[in-house]
Amino acid sequence: MARSALSRDEVLDTAAALVREHGPDALTMRRLAAELGTAVTSIYWHVGNRESLLDALVARTVADLGTIRPRGATPAERIVSVARALRRALRERPHLVAMVHERGLTERMFLPAQRALVHEAHAAGLRGARAAALVHAVQFQVVGHVLVERNRERAPAQPPAETDLWVTEPTGLPAPDPELARALAAPVDTEAVFLVAVRALVAGLLR
Amino acid sequence: MARSALSRDEVLDTAAALVREHGPDALTMRRLAAELGTAVTSIYWHVGNRESLLDALVARTVADLGTIRPRGATPAERIVSVARALRRALRERPHLVAMVHERGLTERMFLPAQRALVHEAHAAGLRGARAAALVHAVQFQVVGHVLVERNRERAPAQPPAETDLWVTEPTGLPAPDPELARALAAPVDTEAVFLVAVRALVAGLLR
DNA sequence: ACCTGAACACCGTTCAAGT
DNA sequence: ACCTGAACACCGTTCAAGT
């Protein structure tokens, strides 16, 4: 075969391409080796093992998430805009979330939004621990929401679900609030839930 | 070998025990078969495949989460108490979260808290779509937070992380808010973040 | 310093064959 | 209706051996 100069970077590039095009499950050491035209075992020399290969890919992908620029007139609006931008950035990279899912969450994933959030918390008049609390609460909120969204998408069939559980009360009597019953029976609009939650969270934190 | 009457329930029981004691990774068809004293292939007749085996286990575990009883004097306190109870229930069953992690999220996981939340939202004076929004927002908040917590726990070493990134500004100048810098440098107290976030969320939603 | 093939100890799933 | 063993097509990783 005699191919030349396999490098760590080449391994990472090819692995990244594999993940991008076929998802993280397609990233097997053997398939990667085939793609690279080397022996499986050569990869181990360059990246250690599959775990740290995924680590490196996650680090890489997070690194290119880029900076988030707040938009809006009021502090609350600007913080909400950061949350939305972070969610969008994460959702645009489903393989990143999938890799994180396999690998565990990196602190780094929170970073793109952190500087912006710190700045806006300060601008909103929060200081010290209270400002830090806002930063963490928003970060957890966004990342948590994205994880839930992703997990529901890969969920199995959802037969009984909330759907029929609330159209009628278990008593058989009509629900006391039919509009609420209808709203809970309908499929969840996760984007709307996100917006409501983030706005309420930020409003609550800035009180 | 000639063992008698393998039943779907016996398969599920043994699988559940395996997961409880050694985590979902230990649940391999071959190991399960060994534990049951049957041929690997017998399991397939009873449960189809590993996917639906996990499905069944998740459904089972969620079913025994039980009902959540709100506590507290004000509506806000009572809603927060539901959120805390749901988080605790989920955290007490780490294998459930791990299985969901492998399998995808079931609607059912949201259910234990739902009746209680509906009731409290109503008691707080919310009706129709606004009440539904509160229910969904709180459910997503809690489940999302638990997923984040679990993901961070299984995370790899976190070398640079937030830790050193905020003790000094990138400019080299001292941070404008040293107390904030310190708070961000310290390891995150996820329970505290949860409480702050849930309280703020509920306050924001009830405004 | 880098690459190789062979081997080890696993997986989930299918299928024809048994009772 | 239920169970079996054999076989297929995979995995990640280790290791002694090569250059």
mmCIF file with all atom_site columns, N, CA and C in Angstrom, chain B residues 104-155:
data_model
loop_
_atom_site.group_PDB
_atom_site.id
_atom_site.type_symbol
_atom_site.label_atom_id
_atom_site.label_alt_id
_atom_site.label_comp_id
_atom_site.label_asym_id
_atom_site.label_entity_id
_atom_site.label_seq_id
_atom_site.pdbx_PDB_ins_code
_atom_site.Cartn_x
_atom_site.Cartn_y
_atom_site.Cartn_z
_atom_site.occupancy
_atom_site.B_iso_or_equiv
_atom_site.pdbx_formal_charge
_atom_site.auth_seq_id
_atom_site.auth_comp_id
_atom_site.auth_asym_id
_atom_site.auth_atom_id
_atom_site.pdbx_PDB_model_num
ATOM 1   N N  . GLY B 1 104 ? -33.232 7.560  23.703 1.00 0.00 ? 104 GLY B N  1
ATOM 2   C CA . GLY B 1 104 ? -34.121 8.654  23.336 1.00 0.00 ? 104 GLY B CA 1
ATOM 3   C C  . GLY B 1 104 ? -35.139 8.847  24.440 1.00 0.00 ? 104 GLY B C  1
ATOM 4   N N  . LEU B 1 105 ? -35.661 10.040 24.494 1.00 0.00 ? 105 LEU B N  1
ATOM 5   C CA . LEU B 1 105 ? -36.490 10.465 25.618 1.00 0.00 ? 105 LEU B CA 1
ATOM 6   C C  . LEU B 1 105 ? -37.949 10.086 25.387 1.00 0.00 ? 105 LEU B C  1
ATOM 7   N N  . THR B 1 106 ? -38.554 9.527  26.408 1.00 0.00 ? 106 THR B N  1
ATOM 8   C CA . THR B 1 106 ? -39.979 9.223  26.293 1.00 0.00 ? 106 THR B CA 1
ATOM 9   C C  . THR B 1 106 ? -40.798 10.376 26.832 1.00 0.00 ? 106 THR B C  1
ATOM 10  N N  . GLU B 1 107 ? -41.894 10.608 26.204 1.00 0.00 ? 107 GLU B N  1
ATOM 11  C CA . GLU B 1 107 ? -42.879 11.546 26.733 1.00 0.00 ? 107 GLU B CA 1
ATOM 12  C C  . GLU B 1 107 ? -43.194 11.225 28.183 1.00 0.00 ? 107 GLU B C  1
ATOM 13  N N  . ARG B 1 108 ? -43.258 9.933  28.427 1.00 0.00 ? 108 ARG B N  1
ATOM 14  C CA . ARG B 1 108 ? -43.638 9.469  29.763 1.00 0.00 ? 108 ARG B CA 1
ATOM 15  C C  . ARG B 1 108 ? -42.805 10.092 30.868 1.00 0.00 ? 108 ARG B C  1
ATOM 16  N N  . MET B 1 109 ? -41.537 10.374 30.570 1.00 0.00 ? 109 MET B N  1
ATOM 17  C CA . MET B 1 109 ? -40.669 10.911 31.611 1.00 0.00 ? 109 MET B CA 1
ATOM 18  C C  . MET B 1 109 ? -41.182 12.230 32.157 1.00 0.00 ? 109 MET B C  1
ATOM 19  N N  . PHE B 1 110 ? -41.991 12.904 31.367 1.00 0.00 ? 110 PHE B N  1
ATOM 20  C CA . PHE B 1 110 ? -42.502 14.197 31.805 1.00 0.00 ? 110 PHE B CA 1
ATOM 21  C C  . PHE B 1 110 ? -43.764 14.039 32.645 1.00 0.00 ? 110 PHE B C  1
ATOM 22  N N  . LEU B 1 111 ? -44.371 12.874 32.553 1.00 0.00 ? 111 LEU B N  1
ATOM 23  C CA . LEU B 1 111 ? -45.705 12.717 33.113 1.00 0.00 ? 111 LEU B CA 1
ATOM 24  C C  . LEU B 1 111 ? -45.814 12.809 34.634 1.00 0.00 ? 111 LEU B C  1
ATOM 25  N N  . PRO B 1 112 ? -44.869 12.229 35.390 1.00 0.00 ? 112 PRO B N  1
ATOM 26  C CA . PRO B 1 112 ? -45.068 12.229 36.844 1.00 0.00 ? 112 PRO B CA 1
ATOM 27  C C  . PRO B 1 112 ? -45.345 13.627 37.384 1.00 0.00 ? 112 PRO B C  1
ATOM 28  N N  . ALA B 1 113 ? -44.733 14.617 36.762 1.00 0.00 ? 113 ALA B N  1
ATOM 29  C CA . ALA B 1 113 ? -44.899 15.975 37.261 1.00 0.00 ? 113 ALA B CA 1
ATOM 30  C C  . ALA B 1 113 ? -46.107 16.674 36.643 1.00 0.00 ? 113 ALA B C  1
ATOM 31  N N  . GLN B 1 114 ? -46.639 16.115 35.581 1.00 0.00 ? 114 GLN B N  1
ATOM 32  C CA . GLN B 1 114 ? -47.581 16.905 34.801 1.00 0.00 ? 114 GLN B CA 1
ATOM 33  C C  . GLN B 1 114 ? -48.890 17.238 35.514 1.00 0.00 ? 114 GLN B C  1
ATOM 34  N N  . ARG B 1 115 ? -49.504 16.214 36.117 1.00 0.00 ? 115 ARG B N  1
ATOM 35  C CA . ARG B 1 115 ? -50.765 16.476 36.801 1.00 0.00 ? 115 ARG B CA 1
ATOM 36  C C  . ARG B 1 115 ? -50.585 17.535 37.875 1.00 0.00 ? 115 ARG B C  1
ATOM 37  N N  . ALA B 1 116 ? -49.527 17.371 38.660 1.00 0.00 ? 116 ALA B N  1
ATOM 38  C CA . ALA B 1 116 ? -49.262 18.335 39.733 1.00 0.00 ? 116 ALA B CA 1
ATOM 39  C C  . ALA B 1 116 ? -49.071 19.734 39.164 1.00 0.00 ? 116 ALA B C  1
ATOM 40  N N  . LEU B 1 117 ? -48.328 19.834 38.071 1.00 0.00 ? 117 LEU B N  1
ATOM 41  C CA . LEU B 1 117 ? -48.068 21.155 37.499 1.00 0.00 ? 117 LEU B CA 1
ATOM 42  C C  . LEU B 1 117 ? -49.339 21.773 36.946 1.00 0.00 ? 117 LEU B C  1
ATOM 43  N N  . VAL B 1 118 ? -50.143 20.970 36.286 1.00 0.00 ? 118 VAL B N  1
ATOM 44  C CA . VAL B 1 118 ? -51.405 21.471 35.745 1.00 0.00 ? 118 VAL B CA 1
ATOM 45  C C  . VAL B 1 118 ? -52.249 22.049 36.878 1.00 0.00 ? 118 VAL B C  1
ATOM 46  N N  . HIS B 1 119 ? -52.322 21.283 37.940 1.00 0.00 ? 119 HIS B N  1
ATOM 47  C CA . HIS B 1 119 ? -53.128 21.714 39.075 1.00 0.00 ? 119 HIS B CA 1
ATOM 48  C C  . HIS B 1 119 ? -52.623 23.038 39.650 1.00 0.00 ? 119 HIS B C  1
ATOM 49  N N  . GLU B 1 120 ? -51.327 23.124 39.830 1.00 0.00 ? 120 GLU B N  1
ATOM 50  C CA . GLU B 1 120 ? -50.756 24.331 40.433 1.00 0.00 ? 120 GLU B CA 1
ATOM 51  C C  . GLU B 1 120 ? -50.852 25.533 39.504 1.00 0.00 ? 120 GLU B C  1
ATOM 52  N N  . ALA B 1 121 ? -50.676 25.294 38.224 1.00 0.00 ? 121 ALA B N  1
ATOM 53  C CA . ALA B 1 121 ? -50.798 26.388 37.262 1.00 0.00 ? 121 ALA B CA 1
ATOM 54  C C  . ALA B 1 121 ? -52.208 26.963 37.334 1.00 0.00 ? 121 ALA B C  1
ATOM 55  N N  . HIS B 1 122 ? -53.171 26.064 37.404 1.00 0.00 ? 122 HIS B N  1
ATOM 56  C CA . HIS B 1 122 ? -54.564 26.483 37.518 1.00 0.00 ? 122 HIS B CA 1
ATOM 57  C C  . HIS B 1 122 ? -54.777 27.278 38.812 1.00 0.00 ? 122 HIS B C  1
ATOM 58  N N  . ALA B 1 123 ? -54.252 26.714 39.901 1.00 0.00 ? 123 ALA B N  1
ATOM 59  C CA . ALA B 1 123 ? -54.395 27.388 41.201 1.00 0.00 ? 123 ALA B CA 1
ATOM 60  C C  . ALA B 1 123 ? -53.741 28.766 41.182 1.00 0.00 ? 123 ALA B C  1
ATOM 61  N N  . ALA B 1 124 ? -52.692 28.900 40.383 1.00 0.00 ? 124 ALA B N  1
ATOM 62  C CA . ALA B 1 124 ? -52.002 30.198 40.322 1.00 0.00 ? 124 ALA B CA 1
ATOM 63  C C  . ALA B 1 124 ? -52.744 31.177 39.428 1.00 0.00 ? 124 ALA B C  1
ATOM 64  N N  . GLY B 1 125 ? -53.847 30.725 38.860 1.00 0.00 ? 125 GLY B N  1
ATOM 65  C CA . GLY B 1 125 ? -54.654 31.643 38.076 1.00 0.00 ? 125 GLY B CA 1
ATOM 66  C C  . GLY B 1 125 ? -54.384 31.609 36.578 1.00 0.00 ? 125 GLY B C  1
ATOM 67  N N  . LEU B 1 126 ? -53.461 30.738 36.152 1.00 0.00 ? 126 LEU B N  1
ATOM 68  C CA . LEU B 1 126 ? -53.177 30.636 34.720 1.00 0.00 ? 126 LEU B CA 1
ATOM 69  C C  . LEU B 1 126 ? -54.221 29.754 34.049 1.00 0.00 ? 126 LEU B C  1
ATOM 70  N N  . ARG B 1 127 ? -54.575 30.120 32.828 1.00 0.00 ? 127 ARG B N  1
ATOM 71  C CA . ARG B 1 127 ? -55.584 29.359 32.090 1.00 0.00 ? 127 ARG B CA 1
ATOM 72  C C  . ARG B 1 127 ? -55.090 29.051 30.675 1.00 0.00 ? 127 ARG B C  1
ATOM 73  N N  . GLY B 1 128 ? -55.641 28.032 30.093 1.00 0.00 ? 128 GLY B N  1
ATOM 74  C CA . GLY B 1 128 ? -55.424 27.735 28.678 1.00 0.00 ? 128 GLY B CA 1
ATOM 75  C C  . GLY B 1 128 ? -53.963 27.657 28.284 1.00 0.00 ? 128 GLY B C  1
ATOM 76  N N  . ALA B 1 129 ? -53.624 28.318 27.177 1.00 0.00 ? 129 ALA B N  1
ATOM 77  C CA . ALA B 1 129 ? -52.284 28.220 26.606 1.00 0.00 ? 129 ALA B CA 1
ATOM 78  C C  . ALA B 1 129 ? -51.199 28.687 27.582 1.00 0.00 ? 129 ALA B C  1
ATOM 79  N N  . ARG B 1 130 ? -51.536 29.686 28.391 1.00 0.00 ? 130 ARG B N  1
ATOM 80  C CA . ARG B 1 130 ? -50.512 30.167 29.335 1.00 0.00 ? 130 ARG B CA 1
ATOM 81  C C  . ARG B 1 130 ? -50.192 29.121 30.385 1.00 0.00 ? 130 ARG B C  1
ATOM 82  N N  . ALA B 1 131 ? -51.202 28.423 30.841 1.00 0.00 ? 131 ALA B N  1
ATOM 83  C CA . ALA B 1 131 ? -50.977 27.350 31.806 1.00 0.00 ? 131 ALA B CA 1
ATOM 84  C C  . ALA B 1 131 ? -50.157 26.223 31.163 1.00 0.00 ? 131 ALA B C  1
ATOM 85  N N  . ALA B 1 132 ? -50.505 25.874 29.945 1.00 0.00 ? 132 ALA B N  1
ATOM 86  C CA . ALA B 1 132 ? -49.765 24.821 29.229 1.00 0.00 ? 132 ALA B CA 1
ATOM 87  C C  . ALA B 1 132 ? -48.305 25.226 29.055 1.00 0.00 ? 132 ALA B C  1
ATOM 88  N N  . ALA B 1 133 ? -48.089 26.504 28.763 1.00 0.00 ? 133 ALA B N  1
ATOM 89  C CA . ALA B 1 133 ? -46.720 26.987 28.582 1.00 0.00 ? 133 ALA B CA 1
ATOM 90  C C  . ALA B 1 133 ? -45.914 26.799 29.859 1.00 0.00 ? 133 ALA B C  1
ATOM 91  N N  . LEU B 1 134 ? -46.536 27.103 30.992 1.00 0.00 ? 134 LEU B N  1
ATOM 92  C CA . LEU B 1 134 ? -45.834 26.909 32.268 1.00 0.00 ? 134 LEU B CA 1
ATOM 93  C C  . LEU B 1 134 ? -45.489 25.437 32.457 1.00 0.00 ? 134 LEU B C  1
ATOM 94  N N  . VAL B 1 135 ? -46.456 24.576 32.232 1.00 0.00 ? 135 VAL B N  1
ATOM 95  C CA . VAL B 1 135 ? -46.221 23.141 32.403 1.00 0.00 ? 135 VAL B CA 1
ATOM 96  C C  . VAL B 1 135 ? -45.041 22.690 31.542 1.00 0.00 ? 135 VAL B C  1
ATOM 97  N N  . HIS B 1 136 ? -45.071 23.033 30.268 1.00 0.00 ? 136 HIS B N  1
ATOM 98  C CA . HIS B 1 136 ? -43.993 22.601 29.373 1.00 0.00 ? 136 HIS B CA 1
ATOM 99  C C  . HIS B 1 136 ? -42.652 23.218 29.746 1.00 0.00 ? 136 HIS B C  1
ATOM 100 N N  . ALA B 1 137 ? -42.665 24.488 30.063 1.00 0.00 ? 137 ALA B N  1
ATOM 101 C CA . ALA B 1 137 ? -41.402 25.166 30.381 1.00 0.00 ? 137 ALA B CA 1
ATOM 102 C C  . ALA B 1 137 ? -40.737 24.524 31.591 1.00 0.00 ? 137 ALA B C  1
ATOM 103 N N  . VAL B 1 138 ? -41.527 24.237 32.619 1.00 0.00 ? 138 VAL B N  1
ATOM 104 C CA . VAL B 1 138 ? -40.951 23.638 33.824 1.00 0.00 ? 138 VAL B CA 1
ATOM 105 C C  . VAL B 1 138 ? -40.454 22.215 33.523 1.00 0.00 ? 138 VAL B C  1
ATOM 106 N N  . GLN B 1 139 ? -41.240 21.453 32.795 1.00 0.00 ? 139 GLN B N  1
ATOM 107 C CA . GLN B 1 139 ? -40.814 20.096 32.450 1.00 0.00 ? 139 GLN B CA 1
ATOM 108 C C  . GLN B 1 139 ? -39.495 20.097 31.682 1.00 0.00 ? 139 GLN B C  1
ATOM 109 N N  . PHE B 1 140 ? -39.419 20.942 30.663 1.00 0.00 ? 140 PHE B N  1
ATOM 110 C CA . PHE B 1 140 ? -38.188 21.018 29.874 1.00 0.00 ? 140 PHE B CA 1
ATOM 111 C C  . PHE B 1 140 ? -37.020 21.471 30.741 1.00 0.00 ? 140 PHE B C  1
ATOM 112 N N  . GLN B 1 141 ? -37.285 22.429 31.601 1.00 0.00 ? 141 GLN B N  1
ATOM 113 C CA . GLN B 1 141 ? -36.241 22.960 32.471 1.00 0.00 ? 141 GLN B CA 1
ATOM 114 C C  . GLN B 1 141 ? -35.634 21.852 33.332 1.00 0.00 ? 141 GLN B C  1
ATOM 115 N N  . VAL B 1 142 ? -36.506 21.092 33.986 1.00 0.00 ? 142 VAL B N  1
ATOM 116 C CA . VAL B 1 142 ? -36.028 20.072 34.915 1.00 0.00 ? 142 VAL B CA 1
ATOM 117 C C  . VAL B 1 142 ? -35.294 18.959 34.159 1.00 0.00 ? 142 VAL B C  1
ATOM 118 N N  . VAL B 1 143 ? -35.948 18.407 33.149 1.00 0.00 ? 143 VAL B N  1
ATOM 119 C CA . VAL B 1 143 ? -35.329 17.304 32.423 1.00 0.00 ? 143 VAL B CA 1
ATOM 120 C C  . VAL B 1 143 ? -34.032 17.765 31.763 1.00 0.00 ? 143 VAL B C  1
ATOM 121 N N  . GLY B 1 144 ? -34.059 18.945 31.168 1.00 0.00 ? 144 GLY B N  1
ATOM 122 C CA . GLY B 1 144 ? -32.854 19.493 30.551 1.00 0.00 ? 144 GLY B CA 1
ATOM 123 C C  . GLY B 1 144 ? -31.729 19.644 31.561 1.00 0.00 ? 144 GLY B C  1
ATOM 124 N N  . HIS B 1 145 ? -32.053 20.156 32.711 1.00 0.00 ? 145 HIS B N  1
ATOM 125 C CA . HIS B 1 145 ? -31.030 20.335 33.738 1.00 0.00 ? 145 HIS B CA 1
ATOM 126 C C  . HIS B 1 145 ? -30.425 18.993 34.150 1.00 0.00 ? 145 HIS B C  1
ATOM 127 N N  . VAL B 1 146 ? -31.263 18.008 34.345 1.00 0.00 ? 146 VAL B N  1
ATOM 128 C CA . VAL B 1 146 ? -30.759 16.683 34.740 1.00 0.00 ? 146 VAL B CA 1
ATOM 129 C C  . VAL B 1 146 ? -29.858 16.106 33.646 1.00 0.00 ? 146 VAL B C  1
ATOM 130 N N  . LEU B 1 147 ? -30.247 16.279 32.391 1.00 0.00 ? 147 LEU B N  1
ATOM 131 C CA . LEU B 1 147 ? -29.408 15.786 31.297 1.00 0.00 ? 147 LEU B CA 1
ATOM 132 C C  . LEU B 1 147 ? -28.050 16.478 31.308 1.00 0.00 ? 147 LEU B C  1
ATOM 133 N N  . VAL B 1 148 ? -28.044 17.777 31.519 1.00 0.00 ? 148 VAL B N  1
ATOM 134 C CA . VAL B 1 148 ? -26.779 18.500 31.562 1.00 0.00 ? 148 VAL B CA 1
ATOM 135 C C  . VAL B 1 148 ? -25.923 17.999 32.725 1.00 0.00 ? 148 VAL B C  1
ATOM 136 N N  . GLU B 1 149 ? -26.530 17.861 33.873 1.00 0.00 ? 149 GLU B N  1
ATOM 137 C CA . GLU B 1 149 ? -25.776 17.387 35.034 1.00 0.00 ? 149 GLU B CA 1
ATOM 138 C C  . GLU B 1 149 ? -25.139 16.035 34.747 1.00 0.00 ? 149 GLU B C  1
ATOM 139 N N  . ARG B 1 150 ? -25.931 15.133 34.190 1.00 0.00 ? 150 ARG B N  1
ATOM 140 C CA . ARG B 1 150 ? -25.417 13.811 33.912 1.00 0.00 ? 150 ARG B CA 1
ATOM 141 C C  . ARG B 1 150 ? -24.294 13.847 32.877 1.00 0.00 ? 150 ARG B C  1
ATOM 142 N N  . ASN B 1 151 ? -24.476 14.675 31.864 1.00 0.00 ? 151 ASN B N  1
ATOM 143 C CA . ASN B 1 151 ? -23.463 14.774 30.820 1.00 0.00 ? 151 ASN B CA 1
ATOM 144 C C  . ASN B 1 151 ? -22.147 15.334 31.341 1.00 0.00 ? 151 ASN B C  1
ATOM 145 N N  . ARG B 1 152 ? -22.223 16.277 32.254 1.00 0.00 ? 152 ARG B N  1
ATOM 146 C CA . ARG B 1 152 ? -20.982 16.838 32.783 1.00 0.00 ? 152 ARG B CA 1
ATOM 147 C C  . ARG B 1 152 ? -20.262 15.810 33.640 1.00 0.00 ? 152 ARG B C  1
ATOM 148 N N  . GLU B 1 153 ? -21.051 14.987 34.341 1.00 0.00 ? 153 GLU B N  1
ATOM 149 C CA . GLU B 1 153 ? -20.426 14.007 35.223 1.00 0.00 ? 153 GLU B CA 1
ATOM 150 C C  . GLU B 1 153 ? -19.619 12.979 34.442 1.00 0.00 ? 153 GLU B C  1
ATOM 151 N N  . ARG B 1 154 ? -20.131 12.623 33.279 1.00 0.00 ? 154 ARG B N  1
ATOM 152 C CA . ARG B 1 154 ? -19.373 11.647 32.504 1.00 0.00 ? 154 ARG B CA 1
ATOM 153 C C  . ARG B 1 154 ? -18.402 12.331 31.551 1.00 0.00 ? 154 ARG B C  1
ATOM 154 N N  . ALA B 1 155 ? -18.148 13.573 31.764 1.00 0.00 ? 155 ALA B N  1
ATOM 155 C CA . ALA B 1 155 ? -17.272 14.305 30.859 1.00 0.00 ? 155 ALA B CA 1
ATOM 156 C C  . ALA B 1 155 ? -15.821 13.910 31.073 1.00 0.00 ? 155 ALA B C  1
#
